[in-house]
Amino acid sequence: MAILKLLFALILAVVRPATAFPLNVTSVGKLQSQPSSIQAAASTLAYGLMSWYSNNQSNTPATAIGTFPQPLYWWEAGAIWGGMIDYWAYTGDDSYNPTITQALLAQVGPNNNFMPPAYFSSLGNDDQAFWAIASLNAYEYNFPVPPANASTLWLDLAEAVFNTMVPRWFTHECAGGLQWQIFKSNPGWGYKSSISNGGFFQISARLAHATGNQTYLDWCEKIYDWMAGVGFIDADYNVWDGAEAKANCTPVDRSLWGYNPAVVLYGAAVLFNATGSEVWAERTSGLLEACANSFFSPYPNATDVMYQPSCEPFNNCNNDQLSFKAYLARWMAQSAAVMPAIESTVVALLSASAEAAAESCSGGANGTLCGEKWYVGGYDGHYGVGQQLSALETVQALLLFQ
Ligand SMILES: *[C@@H]1O[C@H](CO)[C@@H](O)[C@H](O)[C@H]1NC(C)=O
Ligand SMILES: *[C@@H]1O[C@H](CO)[C@@H](O)[C@H](O)[C@H]1NC(C)=O
Ligand SMILES: *[C@@H]1O[C@H](CO)[C@@H](O)[C@H](O)[C@H]1NC(C)=O
Ligand SMILES: *[C@@H]1O[C@H](CO)[C@@H](O)[C@H](O)[C@H]1NC(C)=O
Ligand SMILES: *[C@@H]1O[C@H](CO)[C@@H](O)[C@H](O)[C@H]1NC(C)=O
Ligand SMILES: *[C@@H]1O[C@H](CO)[C@@H](O)[C@H](O)[C@H]1NC(C)=O
Ligand SMILES: *[C@@H]1O[C@H](CO)[C@@H](O)[C@H](O)[C@H]1NC(C)=O
């Protein structure tokens, strides 16, 4: 972890009663006596998030263990456990570790590659990728492997996912790319999405970094070049959502969702770290700039505050989308951890966003429930799992820089 760059103070509810735990992000190190303020906020947020988790009871059906109830899709649980592994790694709080371990192992499926048949009808490459990414977080941060399992468990699971994706690279339309969905019978199979291909890219990059195996590096080049070639990544490093395959991937759907550039950003940063290549450094910086331009500072009164331009202003974010800020924060921070040249930019954006997120987490009976829009200066009444995860991941991301 980088040396302390900024100091963060937790001002107690007593001081500002409207907000349960505002983060006070200061630019100089005079509040060193409160190094645990962000940690305390993260702990409160993690507790709130886990209070929504109930699929670990003795009467929970085996297929449901580790998932969150509908209307949340299967993938989001994988995303949540990834965030909770980071929570443990950044704070040292291991109280949720048994829950996390049980959840991940419950959803590996019969072939240990995160393809549980109970969820086939909506299983996308992106969904599987989010679980593999949780497993990579576990590998990279040395999350404990259960004694009964191989010590290489977490890496094995991610490699197994990679090996299922390789044969899904179809060149007969758009000259390459994964479909969004895994199964042809699923709605959405005909779409090629940035999140599925970006997930494959990031997994490949992290496997390349972990193993040095050239196969993974080759796939990184191939996936990135394809995404750029087809216009999912444009010349200004915007990462658009995807395109229908049958029309040869034109036109590109230019919706902006923060997880699309972010998933590519972290893959690029990891590749920079693994190779030292200027090409990957330049791509990482370009992708970060595109993120800063599109997903922050919605209004003059909310400088550097993260938001979702494609749904928040219109009040129509769906459950999936409500969680996307979490992954933007997570991957910006993790990118800066492996490419220190972007750290000051990332820390500025995430500090302002974490402060605003913390102010938004002042709802409910306990005054710790998180809202959706961080730019309104408080709790907006739109609570939920995605909102809680987004706030948690944005706040805890700052711990990487303490
Ligand atoms: C944050 O902390 C600084 C330094 O203690 C203080 O000057 C400032 O007023 C605080 N800001 C808020 C919003 O509480
Ligand atoms: C809210 O507070 C109550 C009473 O202290 C506690 O039982 C509950 O777990 C808290 N819920 C959350 C989400 O913090
Ligand atoms: C289920 O998970 C929650 C959150 O980690 C935990 O508090 C609870 O003890 C778990 N229950 C069981 C039966 O494992
Ligand atoms: C982990 O170990 C348990 C107990 O031996 C076993 O049932 C399970 O299949 C293993 N999981 C994986 C993913 O290897
Ligand atoms: C490199 O990774 C690929 C894909 O997982 C695997 O098939 C191959 O055996 C690995 N090569 C080496 C030298 O480990
Ligand atoms: C790669 O990342 C590590 C942290 O994981 C960092 O210490 C190192 O400086 C990075 N290497 C480069 C070339 O930036
Ligand atoms: C900032 O401006 C926007 C747009 O006018 C408004 O919706 C929002 O509530 C304002 N935020 C604050 C903190 O005043």
XYZ file of C-alpha atoms and ligand atoms in Angstrom:
500
model
C 0.000 0.000 0.000
C 1.096 3.512 -0.682
C 2.258 5.769 2.072
C -0.249 8.027 3.688
C -1.177 10.730 1.237
C -4.325 12.086 2.698
C -5.892 11.872 6.066
C -9.481 11.263 6.687
C -11.415 12.114 9.756
C -14.684 10.760 10.942
C -16.845 13.438 12.464
C -19.270 11.859 14.860
C -22.992 12.038 14.460
C -23.106 14.281 17.498
C -21.343 17.002 15.544
C -23.530 16.795 12.455
C -26.706 15.026 13.448
C -28.165 14.940 9.935
C -25.445 12.576 8.832
C -24.489 9.406 10.594
C -20.852 9.252 9.679
C -19.645 11.929 7.300
C -16.141 11.375 6.121
C -14.035 14.453 6.371
C -11.324 14.196 3.791
C -8.562 16.673 4.443
C -5.627 17.365 2.220
C -2.896 17.510 4.811
C -1.840 15.171 7.528
C -2.978 16.841 10.683
C -5.563 14.312 11.756
C -3.248 11.375 12.047
C -4.717 10.573 15.421
C -7.844 9.259 13.685
C -6.441 6.750 11.214
C -9.372 4.426 11.680
C -12.140 6.817 10.649
C -12.553 5.391 7.179
C -12.258 1.927 8.575
C -15.065 2.645 11.034
C -17.258 3.961 8.236
C -16.472 0.942 6.061
C -17.339 -1.359 8.930
C -20.730 0.283 9.415
C -21.437 0.054 5.699
C -20.364 -3.585 5.491
C -22.610 -4.416 8.434
C -25.519 -2.725 6.687
C -24.812 -4.613 3.472
C -24.582 -7.971 5.206
C -27.836 -7.281 7.045
C -29.482 -7.922 3.666
C -27.895 -11.347 3.355
C -30.039 -14.203 4.576
C -29.385 -17.112 2.205
C -27.133 -18.946 4.635
C -29.659 -20.531 6.955
C -29.943 -24.245 7.692
C -33.101 -24.388 5.571
C -31.685 -22.408 2.624
C -31.765 -24.622 -0.497
C -28.221 -25.579 -1.558
C -28.586 -23.765 -4.888
C -29.454 -20.501 -3.121
C -26.594 -20.393 -0.616
C -24.378 -17.448 -1.406
C -26.990 -15.603 -3.455
C -29.203 -12.646 -2.678
C -32.936 -13.011 -3.125
C -34.721 -11.904 -6.263
C -35.039 -9.388 -7.796
C -31.245 -9.328 -7.533
C -29.564 -11.473 -10.143
C -27.004 -14.154 -9.381
C -24.096 -12.096 -10.672
C -24.530 -9.350 -8.105
C -23.818 -11.753 -5.267
C -20.487 -12.566 -6.925
C -19.806 -8.849 -7.118
C -20.725 -8.402 -3.454
C -18.443 -11.196 -2.252
C -15.621 -9.643 -4.275
C -16.262 -6.363 -2.470
C -16.421 -8.140 0.888
C -13.070 -9.858 0.251
C -11.612 -6.421 -0.397
C -13.291 -5.218 2.798
C -11.480 -7.922 4.755
C -8.175 -7.248 2.963
C -8.343 -3.487 3.542
C -9.625 -3.511 7.132
C -8.452 -6.805 8.596
C -12.004 -7.422 9.850
C -12.454 -11.146 9.280
C -15.878 -11.471 10.861
C -17.561 -12.147 7.510
C -14.917 -14.536 6.170
C -16.819 -17.753 6.935
C -19.876 -16.306 5.188
C -17.820 -15.254 2.158
C -16.064 -18.612 1.875
C -19.293 -20.542 2.164
C -20.917 -18.349 -0.485
C -18.121 -18.665 -3.041
C -17.816 -22.429 -2.648
C -21.585 -22.867 -2.852
C -21.721 -21.331 -6.338
C -18.741 -22.933 -8.104
C -21.027 -25.363 -9.936
C -20.331 -29.009 -10.811
C -17.198 -28.199 -12.853
C -15.664 -25.694 -10.423
C -15.971 -22.836 -12.893
C -18.827 -20.700 -11.544
C -21.486 -22.132 -13.813
C -24.188 -23.412 -11.459
C -27.030 -24.984 -13.490
C -29.677 -23.353 -11.285
C -28.781 -20.023 -12.904
C -28.236 -21.117 -16.515
C -31.325 -19.305 -17.754
C -29.762 -15.915 -17.125
C -26.074 -16.805 -17.071
C -23.964 -14.263 -18.925
C -20.242 -14.236 -19.512
C -20.225 -11.064 -17.438
C -22.015 -12.818 -14.567
C -19.496 -15.633 -14.492
C -16.705 -13.039 -14.752
C -17.854 -11.263 -11.584
C -17.539 -14.488 -9.594
C -14.131 -15.214 -11.143
C -13.070 -11.700 -10.214
C -14.099 -12.354 -6.608
C -11.932 -15.445 -6.716
C -9.024 -13.391 -8.107
C -9.455 -10.880 -5.281
C -9.217 -13.831 -2.896
C -6.084 -15.103 -4.620
C -4.336 -11.741 -4.782
C -5.049 -10.774 -1.190
C -4.330 -14.256 0.178
C -7.845 -14.836 1.404
C -7.732 -18.042 3.470
C -8.309 -21.278 1.594
C -10.345 -23.847 3.534
C -8.032 -26.605 4.788
C -9.967 -29.246 2.816
C -9.236 -27.514 -0.503
C -6.154 -27.219 -2.687
C -3.966 -24.259 -1.731
C -4.331 -23.014 -5.323
C -8.146 -22.993 -5.036
C -8.793 -19.323 -5.785
C -6.461 -19.185 -8.767
C -7.739 -22.527 -10.070
C -11.304 -21.232 -10.118
C -10.345 -18.154 -12.124
C -8.276 -20.197 -14.579
C -11.183 -22.567 -15.037
C -13.421 -19.620 -15.909
C -10.848 -18.343 -18.404
C -10.742 -21.782 -20.009
C -14.526 -21.801 -20.478
C -14.426 -18.373 -22.133
C -11.746 -19.085 -24.730
C -13.950 -21.403 -26.822
C -16.798 -18.873 -26.630
C -14.841 -16.399 -28.758
C -16.871 -16.426 -31.967
C -15.393 -14.895 -35.100
C -18.277 -15.377 -37.525
C -19.833 -12.051 -36.541
C -17.899 -8.850 -35.730
C -14.677 -10.817 -36.327
C -14.522 -11.907 -32.689
C -15.775 -11.219 -29.207
C -17.802 -13.011 -26.553
C -21.566 -12.868 -26.711
C -23.131 -11.223 -23.701
C -24.886 -14.459 -22.694
C -23.327 -17.915 -22.460
C -26.262 -19.899 -23.817
C -27.863 -19.328 -27.184
C -31.289 -19.994 -25.687
C -31.000 -16.981 -23.366
C -32.443 -13.607 -24.290
C -29.542 -11.319 -25.088
C -27.358 -13.981 -26.671
C -27.163 -11.973 -29.901
C -25.566 -8.993 -28.158
C -21.819 -8.566 -27.699
C -21.208 -6.523 -24.564
C -18.269 -4.580 -23.240
C -18.764 -5.968 -19.757
C -18.499 -9.583 -20.928
C -15.448 -8.901 -23.081
C -13.968 -6.479 -20.555
C -14.466 -9.090 -17.828
C -12.622 -11.663 -19.939
C -9.897 -9.072 -20.554
C -9.473 -8.251 -16.868
C -9.428 -11.917 -15.844
C -6.784 -12.610 -18.513
C -4.707 -9.648 -17.338
C -4.796 -10.734 -13.712
C -3.950 -14.311 -14.644
C -1.054 -13.035 -16.772
C 0.173 -11.015 -13.804
C -0.228 -13.956 -11.442
C 1.389 -16.613 -13.616
C 3.509 -14.938 -16.289
C 1.920 -17.374 -18.736
C 2.084 -15.936 -22.273
C -1.289 -17.439 -23.220
C -3.035 -14.933 -20.959
C -1.030 -12.012 -22.293
C -1.866 -12.996 -25.854
C -5.566 -13.036 -25.014
C -5.284 -9.577 -23.405
C -3.902 -8.147 -26.635
C -6.491 -9.946 -28.686
C -9.489 -8.866 -26.592
C -8.365 -5.244 -26.248
C -7.585 -4.924 -29.945
C -10.942 -6.403 -30.818
C -12.845 -4.066 -28.469
C -11.016 -1.069 -29.924
C -11.415 -2.324 -33.480
C -15.153 -2.757 -33.201
C -15.527 0.644 -31.514
C -16.529 -0.512 -28.030
C -13.436 1.405 -26.909
C -13.180 4.598 -28.934
C -10.216 6.851 -29.714
C -10.914 8.932 -26.599
C -11.005 5.788 -24.430
C -14.731 5.943 -23.842
C -15.971 2.398 -23.350
C -19.497 2.041 -24.734
C -21.931 -0.691 -23.842
C -21.883 -3.093 -26.817
C -23.695 -3.918 -30.043
C -25.917 -6.470 -31.741
C -23.730 -9.101 -33.370
C -26.017 -9.825 -36.293
C -25.499 -6.316 -37.716
C -21.737 -6.831 -37.484
C -21.622 -4.826 -34.264
C -23.007 -1.615 -35.713
C -24.208 0.698 -34.476
C -22.494 0.629 -31.098
C -24.854 1.289 -28.188
C -23.355 4.441 -26.727
C -24.812 4.138 -23.246
C -22.368 5.045 -20.503
C -22.096 2.616 -17.631
C -19.218 3.078 -15.209
C -18.338 -0.575 -14.908
C -17.462 -0.812 -18.621
C -14.474 1.550 -18.656
C -13.558 0.458 -15.129
C -13.292 -3.240 -15.918
C -10.959 -2.440 -18.821
C -9.079 0.189 -16.782
C -8.002 -2.273 -14.128
C -6.988 -4.869 -16.695
C -4.854 -2.263 -18.475
C -3.270 -1.101 -15.209
C -2.414 -4.680 -14.240
C -0.834 -5.198 -17.656
C 1.201 -2.048 -17.199
C 2.346 -3.416 -13.865
C 3.164 -6.825 -15.294
C 4.959 -5.614 -18.412
C 6.136 -2.039 -17.752
C 4.832 -1.262 -21.232
C 4.247 2.396 -22.150
C 1.344 1.299 -24.328
C -0.558 -0.026 -21.337
C 0.401 3.024 -19.254
C -1.046 5.308 -21.904
C -4.224 3.268 -22.208
C -4.659 3.230 -18.436
C -4.295 7.005 -18.209
C -6.648 7.504 -21.142
C -9.291 5.226 -19.668
C -9.049 6.986 -16.307
C -9.489 10.354 -17.960
C -12.554 9.078 -19.802
C -13.960 7.841 -16.472
C -13.309 11.219 -14.862
C -14.985 13.024 -17.743
C -18.118 10.902 -17.877
C -18.889 9.712 -14.365
C -17.930 12.546 -12.029
C -18.928 16.147 -11.306
C -22.554 16.059 -12.497
C -23.183 19.659 -11.411
C -21.026 22.614 -10.390
C -22.084 21.945 -6.772
C -20.744 18.370 -6.864
C -17.153 18.523 -8.051
C -15.519 15.088 -8.292
C -18.633 13.335 -6.994
C -19.349 10.064 -8.796
C -22.686 9.528 -10.516
C -24.335 7.521 -13.257
C -25.110 9.785 -16.197
C -27.295 7.245 -18.000
C -29.876 6.751 -15.261
C -29.493 8.786 -12.070
C -30.717 12.100 -13.486
C -33.715 10.259 -14.961
C -34.580 8.247 -11.854
C -34.559 4.988 -13.774
C -31.533 3.002 -12.617
C -32.407 -0.698 -12.366
C -31.132 -3.028 -9.642
C -28.019 -3.985 -11.601
C -27.204 -0.397 -12.423
C -27.664 0.745 -8.833
C -24.512 -1.196 -7.965
C -22.280 0.006 -10.810
C -20.625 2.820 -8.873
C -19.136 0.124 -6.630
C -17.050 -1.362 -9.430
C -15.953 1.983 -10.805
C -14.600 2.892 -7.370
C -13.079 -0.540 -6.782
C -11.224 -0.717 -10.068
C -10.054 2.897 -10.073
C -8.494 2.347 -6.668
C -6.985 -1.016 -7.507
C -5.583 0.476 -10.725
C -3.846 3.215 -8.772
C -2.410 0.587 -6.433
C -0.615 -1.068 -9.344
C 0.154 2.129 -11.290
C 1.171 4.848 -8.831
C 1.336 7.526 -11.554
C -2.466 7.801 -11.485
C -2.832 7.745 -7.723
C -3.336 11.460 -7.099
C -6.087 11.687 -9.708
C -7.841 8.625 -8.348
C -7.570 9.722 -4.733
C -9.031 13.158 -5.505
C -12.028 11.653 -7.289
C -12.666 8.927 -4.740
C -12.193 11.198 -1.724
C -14.877 13.621 -2.849
C -17.130 10.724 -3.806
C -16.621 8.891 -0.523
C -17.466 11.997 1.443
C -20.630 12.504 -0.571
C -21.504 8.802 -0.324
C -21.093 8.887 3.448
C -23.442 11.853 3.667
C -25.934 9.907 1.618
C -25.739 7.000 4.077
C -27.840 8.677 6.726
C -31.244 7.091 6.183
C -33.266 4.485 8.024
C -33.880 4.040 11.729
C -30.151 3.742 12.421
C -29.127 6.656 10.234
C -26.777 4.418 8.272
C -28.876 3.401 5.277
C -27.398 4.590 1.989
C -29.239 6.473 -0.726
C -28.613 6.502 -4.451
C -27.613 9.995 -5.575
C -24.526 11.275 -3.856
C -24.726 14.735 -5.378
C -27.826 15.833 -3.474
C -25.973 16.421 -0.213
C -27.723 13.785 1.895
C -29.991 10.754 1.900
C -32.416 10.698 -1.028
C -34.655 7.879 0.198
C -33.678 5.376 -2.526
C -32.033 2.626 -0.519
C -31.038 -0.884 -1.540
C -28.277 -3.460 -1.823
C -26.632 -1.801 -4.832
C -26.567 1.573 -3.110
C -25.083 0.082 0.052
C -22.403 -1.773 -1.923
C -21.547 1.337 -3.944
C -21.002 3.386 -0.803
C -19.015 0.614 0.877
C -16.692 0.103 -2.060
C -16.108 3.820 -2.545
C -15.354 4.451 1.111
C -13.179 1.375 1.619
C -11.251 2.082 -1.602
C -9.594 4.981 0.233
C -8.006 2.515 2.634
C -5.687 1.433 -0.176
C -4.018 4.819 0.085
C -3.580 5.092 3.846
C -12.998 18.747 8.135
O -11.881 18.800 8.980
C -11.163 20.008 8.874
C -9.898 19.872 9.704
O -10.208 19.474 11.003
C -12.060 21.162 9.320
O -11.361 22.380 9.203
C -13.298 21.202 8.430
O -14.187 22.196 8.890
C -14.002 19.846 8.422
N -15.044 19.874 7.427
C -16.275 19.497 7.685
C -17.239 19.540 6.532
O -16.632 19.101 8.769
C -29.990 -1.042 13.466
O -30.002 -0.965 14.872
C -30.618 -2.078 15.499
C -30.722 -1.788 16.982
O -29.480 -1.385 17.491
C -29.803 -3.324 15.183
O -30.401 -4.454 15.778
C -29.763 -3.510 13.687
O -28.931 -4.616 13.378
C -29.214 -2.269 13.015
N -29.328 -2.439 11.578
C -28.415 -1.999 10.735
C -28.670 -2.274 9.307
O -27.428 -1.382 11.084
C -25.175 -15.672 7.759
O -24.358 -14.555 7.372
C -24.420 -13.459 8.293
C -23.591 -12.329 7.711
O -22.228 -12.671 7.674
C -23.896 -13.888 9.644
O -24.023 -12.838 10.560
C -24.698 -15.104 10.144
O -24.116 -15.559 11.333
C -24.698 -16.211 9.110
N -25.599 -17.267 9.546
C -25.280 -18.544 9.459
C -26.325 -19.494 9.930
O -24.211 -18.927 9.005
C -13.442 -27.826 -1.385
O -13.358 -28.904 -0.476
C -14.588 -29.543 -0.195
C -14.355 -30.573 0.894
O -13.400 -31.508 0.478
C -15.113 -30.180 -1.465
O -16.359 -30.795 -1.232
C -15.272 -29.119 -2.530
O -15.637 -29.718 -3.756
C -13.970 -28.335 -2.721
N -14.268 -27.218 -3.615
C -13.520 -26.925 -4.677
C -13.966 -25.753 -5.501
O -12.519 -27.527 -4.979
C -0.843 -21.336 -19.709
O -2.258 -21.196 -19.479
C -3.063 -22.005 -20.304
C -4.507 -21.646 -20.055
O -4.878 -21.845 -18.706
C -2.760 -23.476 -20.041
O -3.515 -24.275 -20.901
C -1.277 -23.727 -20.257
O -0.968 -25.054 -19.881
C -0.428 -22.774 -19.430
N 0.984 -22.924 -19.789
C 1.904 -23.133 -18.887
C 3.318 -23.230 -19.404
O 1.670 -23.231 -17.698
C 3.185 -2.876 -9.373
O 2.293 -2.920 -8.277
C 2.920 -2.978 -7.006
C 1.826 -3.091 -5.964
O 1.096 -4.244 -6.178
C 3.758 -1.743 -6.791
O 4.424 -1.838 -5.570
C 4.745 -1.590 -7.927
O 5.434 -0.365 -7.794
C 4.027 -1.607 -9.261
N 5.001 -1.581 -10.363
C 5.072 -0.584 -11.212
C 6.031 -0.768 -12.345
O 4.406 0.426 -11.116
C -26.666 20.276 -6.837
O -27.427 20.639 -7.975
C -28.301 19.644 -8.433
C -28.933 20.140 -9.728
O -29.515 21.358 -9.543
C -29.347 19.340 -7.370
O -30.204 18.311 -7.814
C -28.621 18.894 -6.111
O -29.543 18.656 -5.084
C -27.599 19.920 -5.678
N -26.818 19.392 -4.584
C -26.610 20.040 -3.464
C -25.685 19.418 -2.488
O -27.140 21.098 -3.229
